[in-house]
Each structure stands twice: as C-alpha cells, then as structure tokens.
Amino acid sequence: MSGERYNPRESEPKWQKVWDEQKSFVTANDDPREPYYVLEMFPYPSGRIHMGHVRNYSMGDVVARYHRARGKNVLHPMGWDAFGLPAENAAIERKTHPGTWTYQNIEAMKAQLKSMGLSIDWTREIATCSPDYYKHQQAMFIDMLAAGLITRKSSKVNWDPVDMTVLANEQVIDGKGWRSGAVVEQRELTQWFFKISDYAEDLLEALDGLTGWPEKVRTMQRNWIGKSEGLRLLFELVASDKTAATSVEVFTTRPDTIFGASFIGLSPDHPLTTELAANNPALAAFVAECHRHGTATETLEKAEKQGFDTGLRVKHPVIEGETLPVYVANFILMDYGTGAIFGCPAHDQRDLDLARKYGLSVIPVVLPPGADPASFAVGDEAYVDAGNIFNSTFLDGLSIDEAKSKIAQYFGARSVDGKPQGRIETNYRLRDWGISRQRYWGCPIPVIHCEVCGTIPVPKKDLPVVLPEDVNFDKPGNALDHHPTWKHVHCPHCGAAARRETDTMDTFVDSSWYFARFTAPQADTPTIPDVANRWLPVDQYIGGIEHAILHLLYSRFFTRAMKATGHVGLDEPFKGMFTQGMVTHETYKGQQGEWVPPTDVIIDSGGEARTARHIQTGVPIAIGSVEKMSKSKKNVVDPDQIVATYGADTARWFMLSDSPPERDVQWTEAGVEGASRFQQRVWRLVNDSVEISKQPTGTVAPDDADAKALRKIVHRAVAGVATDIEGLGFNRAVARIYELTNALAKARDSQPGPALAFALAEGVERLVQLINPMMPHLAESCWEVLGKQGLVADAGWPEVDPALLVDDEVTLPIQVNGKRRGEITVPKGMAAAEVETQVLALDVVQKALDGKTPKKVVVVQDRIVNIVV
RNA sequence: GCGGGCGUGGUGGAAUUGGUAGACACAAGGGACUUAAAAUCCCUCGGCGCUAGCCUUGCGGGUUCGAUUCCCGCCGCCCGCACCA
C-alpha cells in the first residue's frame, strides 16, 4: 500500500462524483444552523477559466469548507456574469448569436470549475443573460423608477462617426475607434441614470462601519465619493455685447486663495461657453477640438492644458478696480461643481500650467512655513501645502482654514445680482450612475415611449421584456434598434403606436444584486426578503482589486435601492471583503521578438544562469520580465492542462501557498512540482502511519516527553491553521501544515513506541482534516485509508486541547545596546526585577558590558531584555 | 494628470503589528541508496571575515533603549479613473 503513489487523475473524479451523489454541498435555506455566506466574484463566461479564477475560487473554497467543518450552514454559490460586449464582438466576428456563444462558454467553464472540486451548490447556478434572471432586474427597475431612484438626462458618449456607434472607453485607442480607426467625437445622448449621488453621504459615512473591508478599498471609495466643502462664488461680469449674462458662478474649495486669482475658467460645455461660441467661430473650433477625444477622465487630465481667451472679463471680487480674464479651459469638468472655476496658479498645478502657457500672473498667497515673504516665488511647481496667508490684505497671517471661513463670511454678507455673493456648499465628486447602453446583449430597459403619454414603464404583468432571437450584426450600431419589429409596440396606457426603449442596462447592474438572487435563485420575485435577510450580508466576499471602486460601490448603492423598494432589509451587502492579487508568469521572446508561450519553452537551470530554448526547434529563447498573465503576451498557463497533469489539488495548493493572497503570485513550474511532491509526501505519511498503528501498542504513556512534544505541535498547528484561515492567511496556514508534516514524518521515522505512535496517529488524522479545505480530494482518499466512517467533508474541525497550547517557560533574547548578545530561559511571567538580576549575572552579559555600568535595563515581560550602556 | 497600494537572501515569502530578521517552501551545491535514471533520504545555503567580529529588510534622513514595522523625502513596479468585466 505505502509503495503506491497517489493518483489524482483517478481519485479526483471519484470524489467529485461522491460529493455530487451525496449532495454534499447543496445548501438548504431552512437549515437551522448558523448561516455563513461565502462568495467569490462570479466570472464573465469568456470560454475558459484562467489562473486568476483558480486562485480566487481556491481561496473561497477554503473559507467555505473551513466554515462547513465548523458546523455552519454554508452558502457557496456560483453563476455567470453573462451579458457584455465580448459576446457581441464574437457575434460579429463569428456570425453566431451572442447567446449561443455565451451558453457554450458557460458549459465549457462549468466543466472546468467542476474539475477543481469546489464545494459549490450548483443547484443555485444563475446566468444574468437568462430571462429568468433579468426579468427580476426589470421588475426592480420599475420599482426603483416609481421610487424616484432613476432619472433620465443628457450625458456624453464616445461616438464613432464611421461605425455610427457608441464606443466603450476601452474601444477608444489614442482617440480613435478600435475597429474603424476614425477619430472619436463626444456626443450628447439622453440616457437613464440611477441617482447614486443622492446616497453619496450615506455611502461615505457607512464606510466607517465596514470593518471587515481592507482599509485601502475604503480609502479608495472615500476618495471616489470625494466629499468636499467649498464655496459657490459669484463673479460679476464686466458688461459686454457678447452676452447678456451679468455674472459667472464658480465652485472652489480654496476660497482662501482669492487674492491669488488670475483668471476665470469655464468648461467647454458650460452654457456661457456655448452661448459665446455661437458667435465666435474660433471659440467654436476650440470647443470642437476639446470634444475630439474620448470621454475618459484619464485622457482629459493627461492632455496638455489648453485655454481660450473669451475676451470677457470679471470684476475682481476683493481688489477694487481690478478685472480678470475669462478663459475656456479643456481641463474643467462640467459635471463637477458649477463647471467654472477661478484659477489661482500659485497654488494649483493645472492652473499654473495654464497661466505659464498664456502668460497670466502668478501671485503666491500661501507662504510655506519658514519661507521669506519678500522673496518667495512659485516656479513650475504650484505650492499646495499648508502655510499662512500673505499678499491678501485682510486675510494676511491667517491659516488656510481660518482664511476659508473668514472669506466665506465676507462673501456671504455681500450680494451680486440680488443674491449672496458666496455661500458654503458641500460637493461630491460622485456622479450619477449612467446605465444606458446602446447595445443588444444586455438587459432591456423595460420602458415604452409614447407620443401621447410620455415615458412609461412596461406593466409588470408584461415582463420580461425579452431580447429578440432573430438579430443580425451586419449593420453597425445597436442591433436591438435595427430589429424590424421588436421596438414597435402599443402604449400600455392609451393603446397608441409607441416605441420600446432600445437601450439595455450596464452589466454592472446585473452584478449589483446577484449575491441577493443566490439566496433564492428560483423565486418568482427578485428576492424572498426573509430569506435574503437571513443570508445577507455576504460574510466573506473575495475578488480582484480592480473592482475595489465601481462594482463594490454600485452594489452598495443597489442594496440600498433594493431596501427602499422592499426587496431586502439591509444597507450593506458585503460584511467581509477581500481583494486578491493577480497571477503572473515569466514572459518569453523568440528570435524575432515574438512572444512564446510557456508550453513551447524548455528551461535549462543547471549551474549559474537560467537559459531557455524552444521545445521543438531548440532555438534560444530570451527570458523576459514577470508579468500578469495575458493573452497578448502569451504568458498564460491553462488550468485544464495543470489539472490534467498534476490534479486540481496541486493547482489549488500551489495557488494558496507561498504568496500572501492579497499580493501577486508568480506561477512557476518548479512551484507546481513542489506542491505535487508534497501531495505524495502526505499520502505516504498517512499510509505509513496506518501501518505503524497496526502494531500492538499496549497502553499509552501520557507522560512520554516526545509524545507530549509532538502533541503540542499538532494542537498548535490545528489552532494556528484555524486562525490563519479565519484571517485569510492561506500562505501562513500552508507553512504551518508543512511544519506539522515535517514533525510527523520525523516521528514516523523514529521507530515510535506506543505513546509516540498514539500521538502520531492523532497527528496524522488532524493533518488530513487540516489539508481538507485546500486539497479536498487527497483528504478524502487519506480519510478512507485511515478507515474513517463517512467523508472528511462531513467531519467537523478537530478539537484543540488548550492545555497543550501554553508554555511554562519562555526564552528571552538579551540585547546590549540593541545588539543581540545572548538569551535566557525563565519561567513565564517572571517579574522584571528578577529577570534583570539574573541577566546581569550572566557571563556573556558581563563580558559584553566590559566593566561598564548599565545606564538602563529595559525588560519587556516574556519578550526581550535590552541593556543600555 | 489624479487617487490607492506594494518593495525583505538566487526565488516566493515569515516575523505574535515597535521586541532574536530570514520560519516554511522553491532553486542551487554536496552526499547516501541504485547497474543506471526517476523517486526518496541526509547535509550546506544573505554578504564580508571565515575565529568570539562586522554589514544587511528599494535608496537617503528622522523618532526610539530597540524600526521590516512609525514619520519625512526620493526611486522602481502595480491597480483604478465612471461604457472592459
């Protein structure tokens, strides 16, 4: 028996079948045990799983299986984020229906996930592209529309003038359409929006309560919401024949720098800009130029700062008789504040860039601590830090905050156009969530446009509004809009000929409530509130850091919107959140600089340098940098091949070992080999220990020192692995399991007597339980060899004897001037004075002191001794 | 451009969150077993000295009896930026 190698190819499908037949991971909603909901972000059905999925789902499965062993009723479901652009692109390229492509992909990926042996309740599987799912989304849309959570307004899109279609930001490359190559334009379109900005304050405040989230994710969300206190400030326009307007309202968070103002900046989309451009061809051309790039904020902010002098001037609000020019500037967003600013170049980098370009004055008004007011000047870098105000008459000497309140009071007391010149306002960067997409493969927005009755929701009895099957993608644009009959309907109110909304929803909507649907996936309402409220919030959610802002923020909003419409009874969907790192791999390049996939490369690692050659041609291959696995660099490893070669357990174990889960992990062939070897070591250890325990043992001697030492190691490992898994420190848990395995193997090889044999048997049994969450197939096989009844999947988490966790002695390092000079072993909890006496008596210490008297002796109980000389 | 993060031996990383830096693993080298290979087992393994010493957690400062951990400044890499999912 012990000579046989463990064969995952045989064992893994076997146990998967057993779990399936015994419905081991099917979860009942009426189970009385404490519920625990673990969820990994559901995948987009691209066709094949990648190593990122393997990592993500391995982690989630450890958590699920661990809590299951702890006696909880665990919900661990899986589904498909099945709407989206790639299916439409595939439809165009392969002349297939997006649905056909998507469902084929789902089948393929499901088979792959199943081969991983995940403890998933597949009876709860959902696909967002199924009418069974999206009809509920439509119903909630109607509820939310009625509740005033949805609005329609104009916003900008990327328009491809050749393909006559709206482009996603990722389809805009260097300002051009990815397919047509045409220069993209910004276009205004009336679109549907969720009013997430109404919840800005709530979403911000509630972050403090999300203690199970990484601090960095909360920080990112806080910054994204971007709450700021500022001043709305009216600038009087100097009368001009160009406009009838008498004032411009700006929003500023730095009213303290008003004496440093040197221009007014308007957004290219500001109404005043539009008015002026109507009679100013040069300005109109400038505005058009501003629109000749995509709508991505990144492009805008990276673009060179440009401005256009409108010729208008405003009166300086605090310097009598002075006026400031009014510019239109490309970096000013219409969506934020009032779409107009006052520029203070000395203390804002973008303003400074513009001022330098157009020769506007730069007047410093905040003096850095210690700087000389007479000589302080701003060069190419704006001064944005703290200091005291100067060059500002009645604000001189104040701190920035003091100056802000004083100037706010000052402007509050004055008036322009019969209104207060300034008023304090809280502003948020967070914009409403635009969900309209001019695409076929998404959830239809259930609305009908009637000439007579206006925009009215589809009656719930008529749901779902189903996507038509007979579509073709030959024509550019929205295939739903092109469909000959689909959009022509009768108004549900008046019966007149009307038109269906042909926009579909952003796929972020689909993923904003799937976690709730999983709690009752077959219900004929979106949720069963009682059931959802018992399961939610998700105890542990796991996914990529790339979703730290949008997906999580939208889900938090949508949960609130579902609460407002009676579908759930809570605000926050995710109690625990974890963001895992990426999977990386070395890159390889051939002679012509072409990327070579790892499967075509042989690494020669004997001696000093690692070199590589092509598997068939033998041509030398250059080993490149380690990068995120991507198709474009061909540095991908196919999970299917790994599972076929080494088995799922090896892949899972490797994904969990070594790298901390939040950091990137580098996939290496050597690492996988190591994981595979460990699998065999465990198998051998278990089989050997069964042989040993067959020998006559007699009575157990509980005071056997070796046995007690081993039991201590075993019980510490059990306690430690539990702590590690609960803190998602999978790599630490793995290291601990290695240590335990080493200790057990040593005991095995020592020809153990009865007491040690007992400890060994106990240790091996617990080892199998410890590896179960990570290598569940191997664990079942070992459990069987141990002669245990039932499945290890159904066995509980091993008990820990607390007496074995405590030590009565501690070894303290002894430092002299911070350098380690020796150590001393003393009873735990020994008083500092006693420790000091003993330590000072030691030879090593006397020698290190070299006759000098200690200035101070620091004794930290049970930790360290430091003698300062 | 703005916001967030990360950086420890040849490599992945550990360090009870201010208390013995390098646990555990991989790679490499040496040895055992074997006719041989694979598998397995044992030893060495941060650097310089190679003795009892010194240096070392991206770089440069600071706080502290003591810093991988806290603070300031740099460098490098990664993620997000609202229509990729």
Coordinates of N, CA, C and O in Angstrom, one line a residue, chain A residues 155-279:
Chain A
S155 N -26.1 63.0 -21.3 CA -24.7 62.9 -21.0 C -23.9 62.5 -22.2 O -24.4 62.2 -23.3
K156 N -22.6 62.6 -22.0 CA -21.7 62.4 -23.2 C -21.3 61.0 -23.4 O -21.1 60.2 -22.5
V157 N -21.1 60.6 -24.7 CA -20.7 59.3 -25.0 C -19.6 59.4 -26.1 O -19.4 60.5 -26.7
N158 N -18.8 58.3 -26.2 CA -17.8 58.3 -27.3 C -18.5 57.9 -28.6 O -19.1 56.8 -28.7
W159 N -18.5 58.7 -29.6 CA -19.2 58.4 -30.8 C -18.2 58.1 -32.0 O -17.3 58.9 -32.2
D160 N -18.3 57.0 -32.6 CA -17.5 56.6 -33.7 C -18.3 57.0 -35.0 O -19.3 56.4 -35.3
P161 N -17.8 58.1 -35.7 CA -18.6 58.6 -36.8 C -18.6 57.7 -38.0 O -19.5 57.9 -38.9
V162 N -17.7 56.8 -38.1 CA -17.7 55.8 -39.2 C -18.6 54.6 -39.0 O -19.5 54.3 -39.7
D163 N -18.4 54.0 -37.8 CA -19.2 52.9 -37.4 C -20.6 53.3 -37.0 O -21.4 52.4 -36.7
M164 N -20.8 54.6 -36.8 CA -22.1 55.1 -36.3 C -22.5 54.4 -35.1 O -23.7 54.0 -34.9
T165 N -21.6 54.3 -34.1 CA -21.9 53.6 -32.9 C -21.2 54.2 -31.7 O -20.3 55.0 -31.8
V166 N -21.8 53.9 -30.5 CA -21.2 54.4 -29.3 C -20.1 53.4 -28.9 O -20.3 52.2 -29.0
L167 N -19.0 53.9 -28.5 CA -17.8 53.1 -28.1 C -17.6 53.1 -26.6 O -17.8 54.1 -25.9
A168 N -17.2 51.9 -26.1 CA -16.7 51.9 -24.7 C -15.4 52.5 -24.6 O -14.7 52.6 -25.6
N169 N -15.0 53.0 -23.4 CA -13.7 53.7 -23.3 C -12.6 52.8 -23.7 O -11.6 53.2 -24.3
E170 N -12.7 51.5 -23.5 CA -11.6 50.6 -23.9 C -11.5 50.4 -25.4 O -10.5 49.9 -25.9
Q171 N -12.6 50.8 -26.1 CA -12.6 50.7 -27.5 C -12.0 51.9 -28.2 O -12.0 52.0 -29.4
V172 N -11.7 52.9 -27.4 CA -11.1 54.1 -27.9 C -9.6 54.1 -27.6 O -9.2 54.0 -26.5
I173 N -8.9 54.0 -28.7 CA -7.4 53.8 -28.6 C -6.8 55.0 -29.2 O -7.0 55.3 -30.4
D174 N -6.0 55.8 -28.4 CA -5.4 57.0 -28.9 C -6.4 58.0 -29.5 O -6.1 58.5 -30.6
G175 N -7.6 58.0 -29.0 CA -8.6 58.9 -29.5 C -9.3 58.4 -30.8 O -10.1 59.2 -31.4
K176 N -9.0 57.2 -31.1 CA -9.6 56.6 -32.4 C -10.4 55.4 -32.1 O -10.1 54.6 -31.2
G177 N -11.4 55.1 -32.9 CA -12.2 53.9 -32.8 C -11.4 52.7 -33.1 O -10.6 52.7 -34.0
W178 N -11.5 51.6 -32.3 CA -10.7 50.4 -32.4 C -10.9 49.7 -33.7 O -10.0 49.1 -34.3
R179 N -12.1 49.7 -34.2 CA -12.4 49.0 -35.5 C -12.2 49.9 -36.7 O -11.6 49.5 -37.7
S180 N -12.8 51.1 -36.6 CA -12.8 51.9 -37.8 C -11.5 52.8 -37.9 O -11.2 53.2 -39.0
G181 N -10.9 53.1 -36.8 CA -9.8 54.0 -36.8 C -10.1 55.4 -36.9 O -9.3 56.3 -37.0
A182 N -11.4 55.7 -36.9 CA -11.9 57.1 -37.1 C -11.7 57.9 -35.8 O -11.8 57.3 -34.7
V183 N -11.4 59.2 -35.9 CA -11.3 60.0 -34.7 C -12.6 60.1 -34.0 O -13.7 60.4 -34.6
V184 N -12.6 59.7 -32.7 CA -13.8 59.7 -31.9 C -14.3 61.1 -31.5 O -13.5 61.9 -31.3
E185 N -15.6 61.2 -31.5 CA -16.1 62.5 -31.0 C -17.0 62.3 -29.8 O -17.5 61.2 -29.6
Q186 N -17.1 63.4 -29.0 CA -18.1 63.4 -27.9 C -19.4 63.8 -28.4 O -19.6 64.7 -29.2
R187 N -20.4 63.0 -28.0 CA -21.8 63.3 -28.4 C -22.7 63.3 -27.2 O -22.5 62.5 -26.3
E188 N -23.7 64.2 -27.2 CA -24.7 64.2 -26.1 C -25.8 63.2 -26.4 O -26.3 63.2 -27.6
L189 N -26.2 62.4 -25.4 CA -27.3 61.5 -25.6 C -28.2 61.5 -24.4 O -27.6 61.6 -23.3
T190 N -29.5 61.4 -24.5 CA -30.3 61.3 -23.3 C -30.3 59.8 -22.8 O -30.5 58.9 -23.6
Q191 N -29.9 59.7 -21.6 CA -29.7 58.3 -21.0 C -30.4 58.2 -19.7 O -30.7 59.1 -19.0
W192 N -30.5 56.9 -19.3 CA -31.0 56.5 -18.0 C -29.9 56.5 -16.9 O -28.8 56.1 -17.2
F193 N -30.3 57.0 -15.7 CA -29.3 57.1 -14.6 C -29.9 56.6 -13.3 O -31.1 56.9 -13.0
F194 N -29.2 55.9 -12.6 CA -29.5 55.6 -11.1 C -29.0 56.8 -10.4 O -27.8 57.3 -10.6
K195 N -29.8 57.3 -9.4 CA -29.4 58.5 -8.7 C -28.6 58.2 -7.5 O -28.9 58.4 -6.3
I196 N -27.4 57.6 -7.8 CA -26.5 57.2 -6.7 C -26.0 58.4 -5.9 O -25.7 58.3 -4.8
S197 N -26.0 59.6 -6.6 CA -25.4 60.8 -5.9 C -26.3 61.2 -4.7 O -25.9 61.8 -3.8
D198 N -27.6 60.8 -4.8 CA -28.5 61.1 -3.6 C -28.0 60.3 -2.4 O -28.3 60.7 -1.2
Y199 N -27.2 59.2 -2.6 CA -26.8 58.4 -1.5 C -25.3 58.7 -1.1 O -24.7 57.9 -0.4
A200 N -24.7 59.7 -1.7 CA -23.3 60.0 -1.6 C -22.9 60.0 -0.1 O -22.0 59.4 0.4
E201 N -23.6 60.8 0.7 CA -23.3 61.0 2.1 C -23.4 59.7 2.8 O -22.5 59.3 3.6
D202 N -24.5 59.0 2.6 CA -24.8 57.7 3.2 C -23.7 56.7 2.9 O -23.1 56.0 3.8
L203 N -23.3 56.6 1.6 CA -22.3 55.6 1.2 C -21.0 56.0 1.8 O -20.2 55.1 2.1
L204 N -20.7 57.2 2.0 CA -19.5 57.7 2.6 C -19.4 57.3 4.1 O -18.5 56.7 4.5
E205 N -20.5 57.7 4.8 CA -20.5 57.5 6.2 C -20.4 56.1 6.6 O -19.8 55.7 7.6
A206 N -21.2 55.2 5.8 CA -21.3 53.8 6.2 C -19.9 53.1 6.0 O -19.8 52.0 6.5
L207 N -19.0 53.7 5.3 CA -17.7 53.1 5.1 C -17.0 52.8 6.4 O -16.3 51.8 6.6
D208 N -17.3 53.7 7.4 CA -16.6 53.5 8.7 C -17.1 52.2 9.4 O -16.3 51.7 10.2
G209 N -18.3 51.8 9.1 CA -18.8 50.6 9.7 C -18.3 49.3 9.0 O -18.5 48.2 9.5
L210 N -17.7 49.4 7.8 CA -17.3 48.2 7.1 C -15.9 47.8 7.6 O -14.9 47.8 6.9
T211 N -15.9 47.3 8.8 CA -14.6 47.0 9.4 C -14.0 45.7 8.8 O -12.8 45.4 9.0
G212 N -14.8 44.9 8.1 CA -14.3 43.7 7.5 C -13.7 43.9 6.1 O -13.5 43.0 5.4
W213 N -13.6 45.2 5.7 CA -13.0 45.5 4.4 C -11.6 46.0 4.6 O -11.2 46.6 5.6
P214 N -10.8 45.8 3.5 CA -9.4 46.3 3.6 C -9.5 47.9 3.6 O -10.3 48.5 3.0
E215 N -8.6 48.4 4.4 CA -8.6 49.9 4.6 C -8.4 50.6 3.3 O -8.9 51.6 3.0
K216 N -7.5 50.0 2.4 CA -7.2 50.6 1.1 C -8.5 50.7 0.3 O -8.6 51.7 -0.4
V217 N -9.3 49.7 0.3 CA -10.6 49.8 -0.5 C -11.5 50.9 0.0 O -12.1 51.7 -0.7
R218 N -11.6 51.0 1.3 CA -12.4 52.0 1.9 C -11.9 53.4 1.6 O -12.6 54.3 1.3
T219 N -10.6 53.5 1.6 CA -9.9 54.8 1.3 C -10.2 55.2 -0.2 O -10.6 56.3 -0.5
M220 N -10.1 54.2 -1.0 CA -10.3 54.4 -2.5 C -11.8 54.9 -2.7 O -12.1 55.8 -3.5
Q221 N -12.7 54.2 -2.0 CA -14.1 54.6 -2.1 C -14.4 56.0 -1.6 O -15.1 56.8 -2.2
R222 N -13.8 56.3 -0.4 CA -13.9 57.6 0.2 C -13.5 58.7 -0.8 O -14.1 59.7 -1.1
N223 N -12.3 58.5 -1.5 CA -11.8 59.4 -2.4 C -12.6 59.5 -3.7 O -12.7 60.6 -4.3
W224 N -13.2 58.4 -4.0 CA -14.0 58.4 -5.2 C -15.3 59.2 -5.0 O -15.7 60.0 -5.8
I225 N -15.9 59.0 -3.8 CA -17.1 59.8 -3.5 C -16.7 61.3 -3.4 O -17.4 62.2 -3.9
G226 N -15.5 61.5 -2.9 CA -14.9 62.9 -3.0 C -15.7 64.0 -2.4 O -16.0 65.0 -3.0
K227 N -16.0 63.9 -1.1 CA -16.8 65.0 -0.5 C -15.8 66.2 -0.2 O -14.7 66.0 0.2
S228 N -16.3 67.3 -0.6 CA -15.5 68.5 -0.3 C -16.4 69.7 0.1 O -17.5 69.9 -0.4
E229 N -15.9 70.4 1.0 CA -16.6 71.7 1.4 C -16.0 72.8 0.6 O -14.8 72.9 0.5
G230 N -16.8 73.6 0.1 CA -16.3 74.7 -0.7 C -17.2 75.9 -0.8 O -18.2 75.9 0.0
L231 N -16.9 76.8 -1.6 CA -17.7 78.0 -1.7 C -18.2 78.2 -3.1 O -17.4 78.0 -4.1
R232 N -19.5 78.4 -3.3 CA -20.0 78.9 -4.6 C -19.9 80.4 -4.5 O -20.3 81.1 -3.6
L233 N -19.3 80.9 -5.6 CA -18.9 82.3 -5.6 C -19.3 83.0 -6.9 O -19.0 82.4 -8.0
L234 N -20.0 84.1 -6.8 CA -20.4 84.8 -8.0 C -19.4 85.9 -8.4 O -19.0 86.7 -7.5
F235 N -19.0 85.9 -9.6 CA -18.1 86.9 -10.1 C -19.0 87.8 -11.1 O -19.6 87.2 -12.0
E236 N -18.9 89.1 -10.8 CA -19.7 90.0 -11.7 C -19.0 90.2 -13.0 O -17.8 90.4 -13.1
L237 N -19.7 90.0 -14.1 CA -19.1 90.2 -15.4 C -19.1 91.7 -15.8 O -20.0 92.5 -15.4
V238 N -18.0 92.1 -16.4 CA -17.9 93.5 -16.9 C -18.8 93.5 -18.1 O -18.7 92.6 -19.0
A239 N -19.7 94.5 -18.2 CA -20.7 94.5 -19.3 C -20.0 94.3 -20.6 O -19.0 94.9 -20.9
S240 N -20.7 93.5 -21.5 CA -20.1 93.2 -22.8 C -21.2 93.0 -23.8 O -22.3 92.6 -23.4
D241 N -20.9 93.2 -25.1 CA -22.0 93.0 -26.1 C -22.0 91.5 -26.5 O -22.9 91.1 -27.2
K242 N -21.1 90.7 -25.9 CA -21.1 89.3 -26.3 C -22.1 88.4 -25.6 O -22.5 87.3 -26.1
T243 N -22.5 88.9 -24.4 CA -23.5 88.1 -23.7 C -24.4 89.0 -22.8 O -23.9 90.1 -22.4
A244 N -25.6 88.5 -22.5 CA -26.5 89.3 -21.7 C -26.2 88.9 -20.2 O -26.8 89.5 -19.3
A245 N -25.4 87.8 -20.0 CA -25.2 87.3 -18.6 C -24.5 88.4 -17.8 O -23.7 89.2 -18.4
T246 N -24.8 88.5 -16.5 CA -24.2 89.5 -15.7 C -23.2 88.9 -14.7 O -22.5 89.7 -14.0
S247 N -23.2 87.6 -14.5 CA -22.3 87.0 -13.6 C -22.0 85.6 -14.0 O -22.6 85.0 -14.7
V248 N -20.9 85.1 -13.4 CA -20.4 83.7 -13.5 C -20.3 83.1 -12.1 O -19.7 83.7 -11.3
E249 N -20.9 81.9 -12.0 CA -20.8 81.3 -10.7 C -19.7 80.2 -10.7 O -19.8 79.3 -11.6
V250 N -18.8 80.3 -9.8 CA -17.7 79.2 -9.8 C -17.9 78.4 -8.5 O -18.5 78.9 -7.5
F251 N -17.3 77.2 -8.4 CA -17.2 76.5 -7.2 C -15.7 76.3 -6.9 O -14.9 76.0 -7.8
T252 N -15.4 76.6 -5.6 CA -13.9 76.5 -5.3 C -13.8 75.9 -3.9 O -14.6 76.1 -3.0
T253 N -12.8 75.0 -3.7 CA -12.5 74.5 -2.4 C -11.4 75.3 -1.7 O -11.0 75.1 -0.6
R254 N -10.9 76.3 -2.5 CA -9.8 77.1 -2.0 C -10.1 78.6 -2.0 O -9.3 79.4 -2.6
P255 N -11.2 79.0 -1.4 CA -11.5 80.5 -1.4 C -10.5 81.3 -0.7 O -10.4 82.5 -0.9
D256 N -9.7 80.7 0.1 CA -8.6 81.4 0.8 C -7.6 82.0 -0.1 O -6.8 82.9 0.3
T257 N -7.5 81.5 -1.3 CA -6.5 82.0 -2.3 C -7.1 83.0 -3.2 O -6.5 83.3 -4.3
I258 N -8.2 83.6 -2.9 CA -8.9 84.5 -3.8 C -8.0 85.7 -4.2 O -8.1 86.2 -5.4
F259 N -7.1 86.1 -3.3 CA -6.2 87.2 -3.7 C -5.1 86.8 -4.8 O -4.5 87.6 -5.3
G260 N -5.0 85.5 -4.9 CA -4.1 85.0 -5.9 C -4.7 84.6 -7.3 O -4.1 84.1 -8.2
A261 N -6.1 85.0 -7.4 CA -6.8 84.7 -8.6 C -6.2 85.4 -9.8 O -5.9 86.6 -9.7
S262 N -6.1 84.7 -10.9 CA -5.6 85.4 -12.1 C -6.5 85.2 -13.3 O -6.3 85.8 -14.4
F263 N -7.4 84.3 -13.2 CA -8.4 84.1 -14.4 C -9.6 83.3 -13.9 O -9.6 82.8 -12.8
I264 N -10.6 83.4 -14.7 CA -11.8 82.6 -14.5 C -11.8 81.5 -15.6 O -11.4 81.8 -16.8
G265 N -12.0 80.2 -15.2 CA -12.0 79.2 -16.2 C -13.4 78.6 -16.4 O -14.1 78.3 -15.4
L266 N -13.8 78.4 -17.6 CA -15.1 77.8 -17.9 C -14.9 76.4 -18.6 O -13.9 76.3 -19.4
S267 N -15.8 75.5 -18.3 CA -15.8 74.2 -19.0 C -16.1 74.4 -20.5 O -17.0 75.3 -20.8
P268 N -15.6 73.6 -21.4 CA -16.0 73.7 -22.8 C -17.5 73.5 -23.0 O -18.1 73.9 -24.0
D269 N -18.1 72.8 -21.9 CA -19.6 72.5 -22.0 C -20.4 73.5 -21.2 O -21.6 73.3 -21.0
H270 N -19.8 74.5 -20.7 CA -20.5 75.5 -19.8 C -21.5 76.2 -20.7 O -21.2 76.6 -21.9
P271 N -22.7 76.5 -20.2 CA -23.7 77.2 -21.1 C -23.2 78.5 -21.6 O -23.5 78.9 -22.8
L272 N -22.4 79.2 -20.8 CA -21.9 80.5 -21.3 C -20.9 80.3 -22.5 O -20.9 81.1 -23.4
T273 N -20.1 79.2 -22.4 CA -19.2 78.9 -23.5 C -20.0 78.6 -24.7 O -19.7 79.1 -25.8
T274 N -21.1 77.8 -24.6 CA -21.9 77.5 -25.7 C -22.5 78.8 -26.4 O -22.5 79.0 -27.6
E275 N -22.9 79.7 -25.5 CA -23.5 80.9 -26.0 C -22.5 81.8 -26.7 O -22.8 82.3 -27.8
L276 N -21.3 81.9 -26.1 CA -20.3 82.7 -26.8 C -19.8 82.1 -28.1 O -19.5 82.7 -29.1
A277 N -19.7 80.7 -28.1 CA -19.2 80.0 -29.3 C -20.1 80.2 -30.5 O -19.7 80.1 -31.6
A278 N -21.4 80.4 -30.2 CA -22.4 80.6 -31.3 C -22.0 81.8 -32.2 O -22.3 81.8 -33.4
N279 N -21.4 82.8 -31.6 CA -21.0 84.0 -32.4 C -19.5 84.1 -32.5 O -18.9 85.2 -32.9

